[in-house]
Every structure is written in structure tokens, then in C-alpha cells.
Amino acid sequence: MDIPLPGGGVDGSEDYSPATTVVTFDKPLPLLRAPVPSSAPGDPPVLAFRDAASWRAAWEAAEASLFSQCEAGARSGCSITATRKCKAPWWKGLFGGATTDYQEREQCEEREMASCLESAKEACIKFSKEKCNAPFRDARIASEGLLENTNFTVWGAEHNGASLCVANSQYSSNPRPGATNYKGSDLLDSLASKDNSNPG
């Protein structure tokens, strides 16, 4: 029985068909931010989120990803800590006759694990918020409509238009006239001032 060679047919001829020679790649991921002209004449372009909704969604996604990674690491650490705390002392087996109560040890490990994970959860929430706060406050957001007709494929463009409209009306800021972008901190300050003016 003839065995076909790699790239060749049974008769030994080489196969150069697209199915054999073309390597397919995954579609490129859309840009998280796109370049927009700077508000100051002569300054280089800046990278900005498409709109306030995509900025907010990216912040929430980054926080969730950091929290998930932190929690996974904490789970491994808590498992090791619980095992060490609940294992029998090394000298207990020297005198003989002392059998290990595995049920009691299992219950001990469950208690220690639950307590450790509860503490780690609070620490992971704080960690993820601290890591994202400064970068997203300094991040730039394009002025309304500036990136609607861009040649770049920007993250958020494929989302439902109606839901984005609602999100943008909730998270919106009014940059100074002629500005092409504004900071995330400007948006947060705007939301804070609205909350203060409408306490009820």
C-alpha cells in the first residue's frame, strides 16, 4: 500500500492546492482604542476609546479579568495554607498508635479554605480596582461621533446600536468646544457633579 508523502499524493506528485498550502489565521481582534487628532494644534494624535460606553465596558472587563486571575492564585495559596494548618504534627506519629482522623482533617481544611477565600476575595476586589483606577481615569475618550466613520475596526462597533446609545447617554461628558477627546476623569467628575446636584 502506497503511503502519501506530506504535501504529495499517492503517486508521489506534490500537492500545491490552496487547501494544502494556505494557512488560515483567526480574524484580527478589533482595536481597543483608535488614534484621534489631538485637541492642541501641532500635537501628535492620541489613542482614544470609541465612546464612553466602550470605555466603561473595557474598564469593567479589565477589573473582572484581574479579579478572576487574583482569585485563581488565591485559591491555590489557600489550598496549600489549609493543608499545612490541618495536617497532624510531625511528632504525633513517633509514639505510635495515633491514627489520623481524615474526616476531621477534611472538615478542618474546608473551614480554613472558606475563611481564607473570604479574606482573599476582599483583597482581590481592592487589588483589581486599584490597578484599573489610574489607567482608566487617564484614558482618552473620543468626542461624540468622531470615530463613527473611521477606517479602523474599533472595539464596540459591532455592539447593538440601541444599547450603546443608552449607555452613552448614561456615561457622557461635554468636552470644551473644538476638543476631539476628553479624559475618563472628566467623565467621572461630570457624573459625580450630577449625583451631587440630584441627591434625591
Coordinates of C-alpha atoms in Angstrom, one line a residue:
M1 CA 0.0 0.0 0.0
D2 CA 1.4 3.4 -1.0
I3 CA 1.6 5.9 1.8
P4 CA 1.3 9.6 0.6
L5 CA 4.1 11.8 1.5
P6 CA 3.5 15.1 3.3
G7 CA 2.2 17.5 0.7
G8 CA 2.1 14.9 -2.0
G9 CA -0.4 12.5 -3.5
V10 CA -0.3 8.7 -3.6
D11 CA 1.6 8.8 -6.8
G12 CA 4.3 11.0 -5.3
S13 CA 3.2 14.2 -7.0
E14 CA 3.3 17.3 -4.9
D15 CA 0.1 19.0 -4.0
Y16 CA 0.1 22.8 -4.2
S17 CA -3.7 23.3 -3.9
P18 CA -4.9 26.1 -1.6
A19 CA -6.3 23.5 0.9
T20 CA -2.7 22.2 1.4
T21 CA -0.6 25.4 1.1
V22 CA -2.8 28.2 2.6
V23 CA -2.6 28.7 6.3
T24 CA -5.8 30.3 7.8
F25 CA -5.5 32.7 10.6
D26 CA -8.0 33.9 13.1
K27 CA -9.7 37.2 12.3
P28 CA -7.8 40.1 13.8
L29 CA -9.2 41.5 17.1
P30 CA -10.7 44.9 16.8
L31 CA -8.6 47.8 18.3
L32 CA -9.5 48.7 21.8
R33 CA -8.6 52.3 21.0
A34 CA -8.1 54.2 17.8
P35 CA -5.9 57.3 17.0
V36 CA -7.8 60.6 17.0
P37 CA -6.3 64.1 16.3
S38 CA -5.1 65.9 19.4
S39 CA -7.1 68.9 20.6
A40 CA -4.0 71.0 20.7
P41 CA -2.7 72.1 17.2
G42 CA 0.6 70.5 16.3
D43 CA 0.5 67.8 18.9
P44 CA 0.6 64.1 17.7
P45 CA -2.6 62.0 17.6
V46 CA -3.8 60.3 20.8
L47 CA -5.3 56.9 21.3
A48 CA -8.9 57.1 22.5
F49 CA -11.9 54.8 23.1
R50 CA -14.7 55.0 20.6
D51 CA -17.1 56.4 23.2
A52 CA -18.0 56.5 26.9
A53 CA -19.8 53.2 26.7
S54 CA -16.8 51.3 25.3
W55 CA -14.5 53.0 27.9
R56 CA -16.8 51.8 30.7
A57 CA -17.1 48.3 29.3
A58 CA -13.4 48.0 28.9
W59 CA -12.9 49.1 32.5
E60 CA -15.4 46.6 33.8
A61 CA -13.8 43.8 31.6
A62 CA -10.3 44.6 32.9
E63 CA -11.4 44.6 36.5
A64 CA -13.2 41.3 36.1
S65 CA -10.2 39.7 34.4
L66 CA -7.8 40.9 37.1
F67 CA -10.2 39.7 39.8
S68 CA -10.5 36.3 38.2
Q69 CA -6.7 35.9 37.9
C70 CA -6.2 37.1 41.5
E71 CA -8.9 34.7 42.8
A72 CA -7.4 31.7 40.9
G73 CA -4.0 32.5 42.5
A74 CA -5.5 32.9 45.9
R75 CA -7.3 29.6 45.6
S76 CA -4.0 27.8 45.1
G77 CA -2.4 29.6 48.0
C78 CA -5.4 28.9 50.3
S79 CA -5.3 25.2 49.4
I80 CA -1.7 25.0 50.5
T81 CA -2.3 27.0 53.7
A82 CA -5.3 24.9 54.7
T83 CA -3.3 21.7 54.2
R84 CA -0.5 22.9 56.3
K85 CA -2.7 24.1 59.1
C86 CA -4.8 21.0 59.3
K87 CA -2.1 18.3 59.0
A88 CA -1.1 16.3 62.1
P89 CA 2.1 17.4 63.9
W90 CA 5.2 15.6 62.7
W91 CA 5.9 14.2 66.2
K92 CA 2.5 12.6 66.6
G93 CA 3.5 9.5 64.7
L94 CA 6.6 9.0 66.7
F95 CA 4.7 7.4 69.7
G96 CA 2.7 5.0 67.6
G97 CA -1.0 4.1 68.0
A98 CA -2.1 7.6 66.8
T99 CA -4.3 7.2 63.7
T100 CA -5.2 10.2 61.6
D101 CA -8.8 11.2 61.6
Y102 CA -9.2 12.0 57.9
Q103 CA -12.8 13.2 58.3
E104 CA -11.8 15.7 61.0
R105 CA -8.9 16.8 58.8
E106 CA -11.2 17.3 55.8
Q107 CA -13.6 19.4 57.9
C108 CA -10.7 21.5 59.1
E109 CA -9.4 22.1 55.6
E110 CA -12.9 23.1 54.4
R111 CA -13.2 25.7 57.3
E112 CA -9.7 27.1 56.7
M113 CA -10.3 27.2 52.9
A114 CA -13.6 29.1 53.2
S115 CA -12.1 31.6 55.7
C116 CA -9.0 32.1 53.5
L117 CA -11.0 32.6 50.3
E118 CA -13.3 35.1 52.0
S119 CA -10.4 37.2 53.0
A120 CA -8.8 36.8 49.6
K121 CA -11.9 37.9 47.8
E122 CA -11.9 41.3 49.5
A123 CA -8.2 41.7 48.8
C124 CA -8.7 40.8 45.1
I125 CA -11.6 43.3 44.7
K126 CA -9.4 46.0 46.2
F127 CA -6.4 45.0 44.0
S128 CA -8.4 44.9 40.7
K129 CA -9.9 48.4 41.4
E130 CA -6.6 49.9 42.4
K131 CA -4.9 48.6 39.3
C132 CA -7.6 49.9 36.9
N133 CA -8.4 53.2 38.5
A134 CA -5.4 55.3 37.4
P135 CA -5.1 54.0 33.9
F136 CA -8.8 54.4 33.0
R137 CA -9.0 57.8 34.7
D138 CA -6.2 58.9 32.4
A139 CA -7.5 57.1 29.3
R140 CA -8.9 59.3 26.5
I141 CA -12.4 59.0 25.1
A142 CA -13.2 60.3 21.6
S143 CA -15.7 63.1 21.3
E144 CA -19.1 62.1 20.2
G145 CA -19.3 60.8 16.6
L146 CA -15.6 61.3 15.9
L147 CA -14.8 57.6 15.4
E148 CA -18.1 56.6 13.8
N149 CA -16.7 56.6 10.2
T150 CA -13.1 55.7 10.9
N151 CA -11.2 53.2 8.8
F152 CA -10.1 51.4 11.9
T153 CA -12.1 48.5 13.3
V154 CA -12.6 49.7 16.8
W155 CA -13.9 47.6 19.7
G156 CA -17.5 48.3 20.4
A157 CA -18.5 49.0 16.7
E158 CA -20.2 45.6 16.4
H159 CA -22.4 46.1 19.5
N160 CA -26.1 46.8 19.3
G161 CA -26.6 50.4 18.4
A162 CA -29.6 51.0 20.6
S163 CA -27.8 49.6 23.7
L164 CA -24.8 51.7 23.0
C165 CA -27.0 54.8 22.7
V166 CA -28.5 54.2 26.1
A167 CA -25.0 53.6 27.6
N168 CA -23.6 56.7 26.0
S169 CA -26.5 58.8 27.3
Q170 CA -25.7 57.5 30.8
Y171 CA -21.9 57.9 30.5
S172 CA -21.4 61.1 28.6
S173 CA -19.4 64.3 29.0
N174 CA -19.4 67.6 27.2
P175 CA -15.8 68.4 26.4
R176 CA -14.9 72.0 25.6
P177 CA -15.8 73.3 22.1
G178 CA -13.3 72.0 19.5
A179 CA -11.9 69.2 21.7
T180 CA -11.5 65.9 19.9
N181 CA -11.3 63.9 23.1
Y182 CA -11.6 64.1 26.9
K183 CA -10.2 62.1 29.8
G184 CA -12.0 59.4 31.7
S185 CA -11.6 61.5 34.9
D186 CA -13.6 64.3 33.2
L187 CA -16.4 61.9 32.7
L188 CA -16.2 60.6 36.3
D189 CA -16.2 64.2 37.6
S190 CA -19.2 65.0 35.4
L191 CA -21.1 62.0 36.8
A192 CA -20.2 62.9 40.4
S193 CA -21.4 66.5 39.9
K194 CA -24.7 65.2 38.5
D195 CA -25.1 63.0 41.5
N196 CA -24.4 65.8 43.9
S197 CA -26.9 68.1 42.2
N198 CA -29.6 65.4 42.3
P199 CA -29.3 63.9 45.8
G200 CA -32.9 62.7 45.8

